[in-house]
XYZ file of N, CA and C in Angstrom:
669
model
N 112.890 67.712 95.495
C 111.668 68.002 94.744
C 110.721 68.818 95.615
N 109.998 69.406 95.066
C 109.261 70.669 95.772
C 107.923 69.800 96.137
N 107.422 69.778 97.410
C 105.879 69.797 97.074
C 104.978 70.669 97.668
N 104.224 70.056 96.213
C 103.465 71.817 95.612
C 102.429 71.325 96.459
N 102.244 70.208 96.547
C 100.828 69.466 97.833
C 100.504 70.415 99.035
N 102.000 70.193 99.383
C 102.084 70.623 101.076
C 102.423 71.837 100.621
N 102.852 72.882 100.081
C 102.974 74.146 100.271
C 101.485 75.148 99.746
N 101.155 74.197 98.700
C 99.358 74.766 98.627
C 98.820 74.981 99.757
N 98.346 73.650 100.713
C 97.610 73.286 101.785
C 98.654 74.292 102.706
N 99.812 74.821 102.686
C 100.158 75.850 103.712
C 99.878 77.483 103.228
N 99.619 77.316 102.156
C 98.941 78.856 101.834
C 97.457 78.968 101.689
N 97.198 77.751 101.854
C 95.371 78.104 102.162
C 95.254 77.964 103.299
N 95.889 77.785 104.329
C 96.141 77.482 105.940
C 95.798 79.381 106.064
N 97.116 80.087 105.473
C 96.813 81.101 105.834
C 96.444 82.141 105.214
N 95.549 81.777 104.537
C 94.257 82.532 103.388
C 93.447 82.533 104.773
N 92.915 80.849 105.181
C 92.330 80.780 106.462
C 92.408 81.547 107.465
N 93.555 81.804 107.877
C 94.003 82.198 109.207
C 93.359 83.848 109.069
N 94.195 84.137 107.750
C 94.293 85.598 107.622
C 92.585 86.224 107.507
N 91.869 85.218 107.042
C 90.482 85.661 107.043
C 89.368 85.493 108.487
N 89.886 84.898 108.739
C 89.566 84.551 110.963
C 90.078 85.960 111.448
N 91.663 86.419 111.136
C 92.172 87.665 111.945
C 91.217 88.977 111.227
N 91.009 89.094 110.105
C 90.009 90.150 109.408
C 88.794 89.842 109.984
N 88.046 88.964 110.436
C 86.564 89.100 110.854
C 86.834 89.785 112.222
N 87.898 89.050 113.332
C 88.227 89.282 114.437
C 88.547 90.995 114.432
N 89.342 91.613 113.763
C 89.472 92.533 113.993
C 87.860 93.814 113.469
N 87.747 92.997 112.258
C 85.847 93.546 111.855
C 85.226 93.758 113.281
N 85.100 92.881 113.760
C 84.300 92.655 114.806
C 84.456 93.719 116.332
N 86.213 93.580 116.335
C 86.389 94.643 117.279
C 86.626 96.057 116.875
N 86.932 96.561 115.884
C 86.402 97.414 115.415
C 84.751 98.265 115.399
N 83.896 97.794 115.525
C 82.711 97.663 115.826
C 82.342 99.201 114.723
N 82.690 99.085 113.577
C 82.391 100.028 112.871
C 82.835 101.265 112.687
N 84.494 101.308 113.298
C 84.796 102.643 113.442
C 85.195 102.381 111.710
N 85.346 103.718 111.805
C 85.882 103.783 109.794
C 87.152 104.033 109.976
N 88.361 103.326 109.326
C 89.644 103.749 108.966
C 90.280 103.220 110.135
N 90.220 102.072 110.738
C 90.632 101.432 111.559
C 91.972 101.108 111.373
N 92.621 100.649 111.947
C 94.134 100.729 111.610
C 94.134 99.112 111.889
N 93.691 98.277 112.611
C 93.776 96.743 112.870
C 92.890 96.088 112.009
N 91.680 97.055 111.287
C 91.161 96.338 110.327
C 91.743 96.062 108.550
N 92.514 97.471 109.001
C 93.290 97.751 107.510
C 94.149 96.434 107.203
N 95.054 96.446 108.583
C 96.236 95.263 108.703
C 95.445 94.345 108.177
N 94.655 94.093 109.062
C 94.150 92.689 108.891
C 93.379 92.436 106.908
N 93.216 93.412 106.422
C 93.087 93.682 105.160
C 93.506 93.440 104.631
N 95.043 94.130 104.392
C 96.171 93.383 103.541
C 96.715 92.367 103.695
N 97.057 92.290 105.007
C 97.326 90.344 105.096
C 96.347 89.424 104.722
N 95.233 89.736 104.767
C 94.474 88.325 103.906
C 94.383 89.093 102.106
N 94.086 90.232 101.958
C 94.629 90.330 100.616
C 95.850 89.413 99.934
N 97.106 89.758 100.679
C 98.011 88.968 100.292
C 98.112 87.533 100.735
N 97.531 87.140 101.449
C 97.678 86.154 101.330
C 96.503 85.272 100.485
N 95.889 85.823 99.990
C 94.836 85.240 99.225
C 95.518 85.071 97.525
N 96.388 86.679 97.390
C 97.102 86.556 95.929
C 98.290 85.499 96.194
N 98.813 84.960 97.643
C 100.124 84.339 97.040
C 99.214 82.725 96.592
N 98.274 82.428 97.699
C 97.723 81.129 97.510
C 97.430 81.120 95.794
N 96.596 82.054 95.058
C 96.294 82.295 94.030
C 97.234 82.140 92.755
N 98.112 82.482 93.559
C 99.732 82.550 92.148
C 100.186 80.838 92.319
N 100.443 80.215 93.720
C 100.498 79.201 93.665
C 100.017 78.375 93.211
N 98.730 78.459 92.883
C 97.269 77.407 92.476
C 97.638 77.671 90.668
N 98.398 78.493 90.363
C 98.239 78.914 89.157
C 99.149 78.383 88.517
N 100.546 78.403 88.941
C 101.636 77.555 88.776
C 101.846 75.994 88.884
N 100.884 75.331 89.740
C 100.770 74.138 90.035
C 99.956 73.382 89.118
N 98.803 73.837 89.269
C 97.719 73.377 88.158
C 97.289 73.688 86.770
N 97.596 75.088 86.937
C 97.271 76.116 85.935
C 95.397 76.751 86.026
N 95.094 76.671 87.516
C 93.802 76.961 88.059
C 93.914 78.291 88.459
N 93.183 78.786 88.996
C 92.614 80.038 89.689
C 91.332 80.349 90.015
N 91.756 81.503 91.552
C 90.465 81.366 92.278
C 89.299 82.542 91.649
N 88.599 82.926 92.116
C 87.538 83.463 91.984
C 88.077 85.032 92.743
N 89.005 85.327 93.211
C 89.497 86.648 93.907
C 90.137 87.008 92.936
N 89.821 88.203 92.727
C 91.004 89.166 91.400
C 91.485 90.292 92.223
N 92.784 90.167 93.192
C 93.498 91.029 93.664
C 95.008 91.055 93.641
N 95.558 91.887 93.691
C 96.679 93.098 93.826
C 97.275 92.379 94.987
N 99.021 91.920 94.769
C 99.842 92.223 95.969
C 99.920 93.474 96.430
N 99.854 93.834 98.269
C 99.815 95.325 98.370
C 101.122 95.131 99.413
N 101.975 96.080 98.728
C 103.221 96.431 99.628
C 102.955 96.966 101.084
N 103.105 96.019 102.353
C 102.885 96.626 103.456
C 103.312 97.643 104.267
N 104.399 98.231 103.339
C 104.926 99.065 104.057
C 104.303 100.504 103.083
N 103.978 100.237 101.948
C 103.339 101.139 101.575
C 101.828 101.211 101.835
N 101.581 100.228 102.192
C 100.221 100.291 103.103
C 100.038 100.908 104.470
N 100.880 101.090 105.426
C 101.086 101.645 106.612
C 101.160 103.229 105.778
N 101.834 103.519 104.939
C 102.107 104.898 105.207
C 100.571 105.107 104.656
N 99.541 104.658 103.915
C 99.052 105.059 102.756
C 97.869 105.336 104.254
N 97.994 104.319 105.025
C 97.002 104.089 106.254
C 97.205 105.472 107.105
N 98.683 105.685 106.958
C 98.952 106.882 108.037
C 98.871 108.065 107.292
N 98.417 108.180 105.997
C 97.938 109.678 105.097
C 97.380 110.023 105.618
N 96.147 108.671 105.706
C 94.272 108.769 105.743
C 93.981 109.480 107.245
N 94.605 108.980 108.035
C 94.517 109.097 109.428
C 95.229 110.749 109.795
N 95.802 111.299 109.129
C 96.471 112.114 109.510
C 95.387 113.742 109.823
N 96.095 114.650 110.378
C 95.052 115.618 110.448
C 94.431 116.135 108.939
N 93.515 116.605 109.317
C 92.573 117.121 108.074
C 93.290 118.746 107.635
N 93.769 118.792 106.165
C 93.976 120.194 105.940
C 93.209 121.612 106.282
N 93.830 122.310 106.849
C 92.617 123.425 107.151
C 92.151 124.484 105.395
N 90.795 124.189 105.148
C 90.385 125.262 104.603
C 90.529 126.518 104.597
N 91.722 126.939 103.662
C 91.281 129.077 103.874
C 90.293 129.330 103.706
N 89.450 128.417 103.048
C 88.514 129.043 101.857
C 86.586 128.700 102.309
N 86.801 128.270 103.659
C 85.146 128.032 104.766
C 84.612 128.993 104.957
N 83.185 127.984 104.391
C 82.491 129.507 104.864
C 81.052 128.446 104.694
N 80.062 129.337 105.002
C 78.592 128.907 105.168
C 78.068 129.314 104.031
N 76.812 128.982 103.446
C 76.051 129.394 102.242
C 74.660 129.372 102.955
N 73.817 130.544 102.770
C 72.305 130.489 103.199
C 71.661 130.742 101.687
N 70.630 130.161 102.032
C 69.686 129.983 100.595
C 68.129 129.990 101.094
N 67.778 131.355 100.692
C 66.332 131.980 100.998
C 65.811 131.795 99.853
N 64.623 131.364 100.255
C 63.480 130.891 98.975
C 62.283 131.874 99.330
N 61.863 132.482 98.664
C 60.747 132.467 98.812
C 59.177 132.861 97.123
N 58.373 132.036 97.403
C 57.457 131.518 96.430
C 56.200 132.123 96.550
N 55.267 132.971 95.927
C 54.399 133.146 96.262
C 52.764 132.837 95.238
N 51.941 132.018 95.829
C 51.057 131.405 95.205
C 49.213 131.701 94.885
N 49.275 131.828 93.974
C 47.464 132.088 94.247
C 46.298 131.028 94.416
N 45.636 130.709 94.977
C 44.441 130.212 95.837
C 43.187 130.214 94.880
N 43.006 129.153 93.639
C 41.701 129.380 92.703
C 40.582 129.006 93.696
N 40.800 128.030 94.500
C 39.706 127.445 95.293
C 40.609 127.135 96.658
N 39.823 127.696 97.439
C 40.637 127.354 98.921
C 39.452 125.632 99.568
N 38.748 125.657 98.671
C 37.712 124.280 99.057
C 38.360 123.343 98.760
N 38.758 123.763 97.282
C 39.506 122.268 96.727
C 41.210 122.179 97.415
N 41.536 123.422 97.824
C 43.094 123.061 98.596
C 42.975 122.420 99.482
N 41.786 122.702 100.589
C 41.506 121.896 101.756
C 41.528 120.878 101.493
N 40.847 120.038 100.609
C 40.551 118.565 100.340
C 41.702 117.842 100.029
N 42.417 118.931 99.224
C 43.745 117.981 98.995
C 44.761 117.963 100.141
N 44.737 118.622 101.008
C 45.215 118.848 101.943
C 45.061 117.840 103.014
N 43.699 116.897 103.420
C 43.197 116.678 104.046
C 43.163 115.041 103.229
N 43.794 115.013 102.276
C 43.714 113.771 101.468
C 45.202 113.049 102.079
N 46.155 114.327 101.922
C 47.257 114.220 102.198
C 47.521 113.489 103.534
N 46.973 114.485 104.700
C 46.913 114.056 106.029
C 46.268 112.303 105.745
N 45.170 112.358 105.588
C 44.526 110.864 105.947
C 45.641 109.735 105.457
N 46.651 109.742 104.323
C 46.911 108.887 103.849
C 48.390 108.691 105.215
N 49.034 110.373 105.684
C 49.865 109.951 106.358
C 49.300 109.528 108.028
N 48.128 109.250 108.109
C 47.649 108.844 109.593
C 47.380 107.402 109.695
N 47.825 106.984 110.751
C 47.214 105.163 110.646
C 45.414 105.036 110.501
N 45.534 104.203 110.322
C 44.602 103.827 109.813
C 42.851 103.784 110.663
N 43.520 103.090 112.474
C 42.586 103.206 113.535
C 42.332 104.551 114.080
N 43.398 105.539 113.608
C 43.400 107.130 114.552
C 42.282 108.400 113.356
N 41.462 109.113 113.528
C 41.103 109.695 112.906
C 41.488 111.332 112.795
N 41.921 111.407 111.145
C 42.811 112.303 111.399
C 42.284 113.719 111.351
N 42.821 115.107 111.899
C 42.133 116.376 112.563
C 42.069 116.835 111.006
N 40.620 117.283 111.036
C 40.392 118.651 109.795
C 41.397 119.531 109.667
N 41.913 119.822 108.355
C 42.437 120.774 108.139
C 41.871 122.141 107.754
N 42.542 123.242 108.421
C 42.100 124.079 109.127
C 42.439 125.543 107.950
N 41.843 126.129 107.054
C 42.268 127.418 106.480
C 43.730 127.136 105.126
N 43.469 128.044 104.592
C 44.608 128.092 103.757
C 45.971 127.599 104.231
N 46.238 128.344 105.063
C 47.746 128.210 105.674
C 47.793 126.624 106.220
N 47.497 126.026 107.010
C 47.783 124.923 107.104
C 47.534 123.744 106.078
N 46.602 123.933 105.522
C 46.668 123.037 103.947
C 47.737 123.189 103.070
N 48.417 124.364 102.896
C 49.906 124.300 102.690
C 50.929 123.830 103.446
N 50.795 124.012 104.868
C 51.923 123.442 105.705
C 51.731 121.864 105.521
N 50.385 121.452 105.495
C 50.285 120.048 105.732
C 50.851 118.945 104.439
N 50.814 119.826 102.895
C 51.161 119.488 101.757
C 52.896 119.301 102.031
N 53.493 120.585 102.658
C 54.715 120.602 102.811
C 55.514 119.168 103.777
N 54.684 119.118 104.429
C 55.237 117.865 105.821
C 54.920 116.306 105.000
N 53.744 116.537 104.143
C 53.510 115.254 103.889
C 54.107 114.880 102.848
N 55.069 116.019 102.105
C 55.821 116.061 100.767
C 57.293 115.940 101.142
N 58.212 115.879 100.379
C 59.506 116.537 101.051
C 59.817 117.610 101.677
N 58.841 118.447 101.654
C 59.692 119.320 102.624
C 60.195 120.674 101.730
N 60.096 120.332 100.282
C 60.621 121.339 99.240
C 59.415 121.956 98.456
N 59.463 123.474 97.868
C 58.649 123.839 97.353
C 57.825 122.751 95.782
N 58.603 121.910 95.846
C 57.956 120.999 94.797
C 56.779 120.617 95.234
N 56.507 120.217 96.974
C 55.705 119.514 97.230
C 54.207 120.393 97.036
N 54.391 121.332 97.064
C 53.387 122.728 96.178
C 52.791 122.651 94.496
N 53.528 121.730 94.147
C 53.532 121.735 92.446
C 51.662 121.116 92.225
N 51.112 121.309 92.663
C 49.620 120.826 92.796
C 48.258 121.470 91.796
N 47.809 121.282 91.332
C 47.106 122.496 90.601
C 46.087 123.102 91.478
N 45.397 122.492 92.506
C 44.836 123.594 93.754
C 45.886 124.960 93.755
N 47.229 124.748 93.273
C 48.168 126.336 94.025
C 48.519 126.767 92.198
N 48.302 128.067 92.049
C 49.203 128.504 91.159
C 50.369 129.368 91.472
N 51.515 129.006 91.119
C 52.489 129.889 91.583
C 52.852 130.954 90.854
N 53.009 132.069 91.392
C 53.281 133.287 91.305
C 54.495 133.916 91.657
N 55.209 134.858 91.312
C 56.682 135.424 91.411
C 57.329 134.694 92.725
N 58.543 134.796 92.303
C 59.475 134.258 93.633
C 61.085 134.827 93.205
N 61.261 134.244 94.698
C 62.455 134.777 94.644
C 63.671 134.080 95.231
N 65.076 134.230 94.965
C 65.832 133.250 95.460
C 67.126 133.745 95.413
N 67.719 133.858 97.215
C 68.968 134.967 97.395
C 70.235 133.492 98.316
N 71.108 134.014 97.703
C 72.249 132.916 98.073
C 73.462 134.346 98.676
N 73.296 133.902 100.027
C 74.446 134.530 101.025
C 75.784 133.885 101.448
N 76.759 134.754 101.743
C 78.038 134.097 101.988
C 77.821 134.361 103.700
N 77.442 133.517 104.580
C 77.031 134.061 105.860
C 77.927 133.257 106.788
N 78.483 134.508 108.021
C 79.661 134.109 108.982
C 79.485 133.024 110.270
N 77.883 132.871 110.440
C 77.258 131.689 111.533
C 76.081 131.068 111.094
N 76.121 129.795 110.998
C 74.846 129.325 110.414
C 73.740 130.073 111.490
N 72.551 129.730 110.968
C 71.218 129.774 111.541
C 70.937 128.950 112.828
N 70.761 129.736 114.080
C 70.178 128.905 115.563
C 68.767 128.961 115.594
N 67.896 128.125 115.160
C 66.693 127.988 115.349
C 66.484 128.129 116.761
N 66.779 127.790 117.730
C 66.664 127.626 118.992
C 66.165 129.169 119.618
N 67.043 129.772 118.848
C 67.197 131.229 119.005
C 66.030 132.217 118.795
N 65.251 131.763 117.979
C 63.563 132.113 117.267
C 62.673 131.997 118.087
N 61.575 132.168 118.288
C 59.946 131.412 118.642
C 59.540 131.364 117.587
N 58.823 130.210 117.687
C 58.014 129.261 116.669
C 57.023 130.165 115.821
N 57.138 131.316 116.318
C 55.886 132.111 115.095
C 56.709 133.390 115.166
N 58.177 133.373 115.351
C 58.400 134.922 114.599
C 58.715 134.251 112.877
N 58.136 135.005 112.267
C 58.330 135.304 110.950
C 59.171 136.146 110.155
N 60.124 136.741 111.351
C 61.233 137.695 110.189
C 62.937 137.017 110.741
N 62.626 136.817 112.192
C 64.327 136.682 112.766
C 64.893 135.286 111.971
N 64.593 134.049 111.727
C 64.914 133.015 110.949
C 65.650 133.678 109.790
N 65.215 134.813 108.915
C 65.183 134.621 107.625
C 66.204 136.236 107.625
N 66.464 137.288 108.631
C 66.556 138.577 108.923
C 68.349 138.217 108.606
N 68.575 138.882 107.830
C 70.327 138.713 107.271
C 70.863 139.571 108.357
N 72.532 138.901 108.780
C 73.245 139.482 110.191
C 73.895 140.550 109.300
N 75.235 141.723 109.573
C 75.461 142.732 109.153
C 76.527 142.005 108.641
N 76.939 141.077 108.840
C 78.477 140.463 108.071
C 77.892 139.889 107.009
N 76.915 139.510 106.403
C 76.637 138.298 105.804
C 76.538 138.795 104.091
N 76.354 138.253 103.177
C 77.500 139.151 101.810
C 76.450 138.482 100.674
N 75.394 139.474 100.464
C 74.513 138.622 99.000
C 75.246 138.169 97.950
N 75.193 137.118 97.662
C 76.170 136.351 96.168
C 75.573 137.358 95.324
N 73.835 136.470 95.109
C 72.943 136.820 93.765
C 71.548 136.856 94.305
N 71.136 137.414 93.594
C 69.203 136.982 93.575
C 68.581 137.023 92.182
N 68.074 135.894 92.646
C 67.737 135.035 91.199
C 65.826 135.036 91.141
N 65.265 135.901 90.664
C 64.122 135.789 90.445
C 63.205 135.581 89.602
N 62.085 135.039 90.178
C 61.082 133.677 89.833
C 60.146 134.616 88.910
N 59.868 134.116 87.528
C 58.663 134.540 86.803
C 57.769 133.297 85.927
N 57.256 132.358 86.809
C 56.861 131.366 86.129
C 55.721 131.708 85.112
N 55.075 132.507 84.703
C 54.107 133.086 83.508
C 54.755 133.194 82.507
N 56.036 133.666 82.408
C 57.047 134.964 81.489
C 56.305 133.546 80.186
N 56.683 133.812 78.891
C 56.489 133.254 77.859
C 57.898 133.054 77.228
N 58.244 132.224 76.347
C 59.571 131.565 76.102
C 60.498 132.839 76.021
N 60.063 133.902 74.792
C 60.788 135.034 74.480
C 61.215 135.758 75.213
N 60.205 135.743 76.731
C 60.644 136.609 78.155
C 61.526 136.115 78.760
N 61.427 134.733 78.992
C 62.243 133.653 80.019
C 64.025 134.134 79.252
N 64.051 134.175 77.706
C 64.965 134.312 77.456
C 65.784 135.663 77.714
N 64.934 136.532 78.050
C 65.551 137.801 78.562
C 65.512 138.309 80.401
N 65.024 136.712 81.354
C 65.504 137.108 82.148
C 66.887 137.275 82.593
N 67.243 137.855 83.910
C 68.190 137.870 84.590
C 68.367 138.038 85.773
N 69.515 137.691 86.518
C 69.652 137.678 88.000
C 69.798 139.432 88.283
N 69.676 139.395 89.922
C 69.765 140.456 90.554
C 71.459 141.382 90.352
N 72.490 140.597 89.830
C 73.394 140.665 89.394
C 74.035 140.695 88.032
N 72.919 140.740 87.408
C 72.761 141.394 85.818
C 73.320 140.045 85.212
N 73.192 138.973 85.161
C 74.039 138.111 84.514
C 72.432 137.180 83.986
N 72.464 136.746 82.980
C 71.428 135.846 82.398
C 70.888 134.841 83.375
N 69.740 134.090 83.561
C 69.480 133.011 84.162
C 69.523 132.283 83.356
């Protein structure tokens, strides 16, 4: 006669076990991704969690709270040794640059300051008092830093925006900031002789519905 007693209590032994060797290997792993001793240790308490599970099911007609898959270990090694394997090379790499540029009109440069300066105070602690903002130009920079970072953070009614423009390059080296000083204004943005305009897509936020419907890109194709 079989007992189902003692062979339960030996497959939750190593449900146990197998879940001690998965933390152990968690642990030494220390977060690499795609670990190969964490994987193991994966499927062996996987499976051993579904055989305890099939057992409990047959015996009693119970079941646990885990809803998993026997995983073939040998199709687990290879599936492990896909993942791990070198990375296909791309024919097809390349860089994308994306020049924005927005240009805005100034109803009140009093009231930009203020909002500008609203902005700053809220991002300064509280004991430090924070520096006046200084002219047009930095009441925009300061909107930008205290915003994301994207021309949205402009969407303000102190600014009305005015034409823009927007060019997407196929370019052979990204951008070295390093390479700039902090106040040239053309080398950042100055296209290299390899670098290949997709499109340019330009900005007419006034146009009226009937116009919007007859814009188009720099490449004759509808926006």
């Amino acid at each position: 006669m079989i007992d189902q007693h003692g062979e339960l209590d030996a497959a939750l032994e190593r449900v146990i076990d197998a879940a001690r060797a998965h933390l152990t290997a968690v642990r030494a792993a220390q977060g690499r991704i795609d670990d190969d001793g964490v994987w193991q240790a994966y499927v062996a308490l996987n499976n051993a969690s579904y055989a305890y599970d099939e057992q409990l099911l047959d015996a009693y007609g119970e079941v646990t709270p885990w809803d998993v898959e026997s995983i073939d270990p040998d199709e687990a090694d290879e599936r492990f040794a896909g993942l791990e394997g070198p990375e296909p090379t791309d024919p097809y790499s390349a860089v994308i640059s994306v020049r924005q540029r927005r240009d805005y009109r100034v109803p009140s440069v009093s009231a930009l300051i203020r909002v500008a300066e609203a902005a700053r105070r809220e991002g300064t602690p509280e004991e430090d008092e924070p520096a006046p903002v200084e002219g047009v130009g930095e009441a925009v920079l300061e909107l930008l830093q205290s915003g994301d970072g994207s021309l949205s953070a402009l969407d303000v009614p102190e600014l009305e925006p005015l034409d823009g423009v927007v060019m997407v390059s196929e370019v052979g080296t990204p951008v070295d900031l390093e390479s700039f000083d902090d106040d040239d204004p053309v080398g950042p943005f100055q296209p290299a002789p390899d670098d290949r305009l997709v499109g340019r897509l330009d900005e007419h936020p006034f146009l009226d519905e009937d116009e919007h419907d007859h814009e188009h890109d720099h490449a004759g194709h509808p926006l």
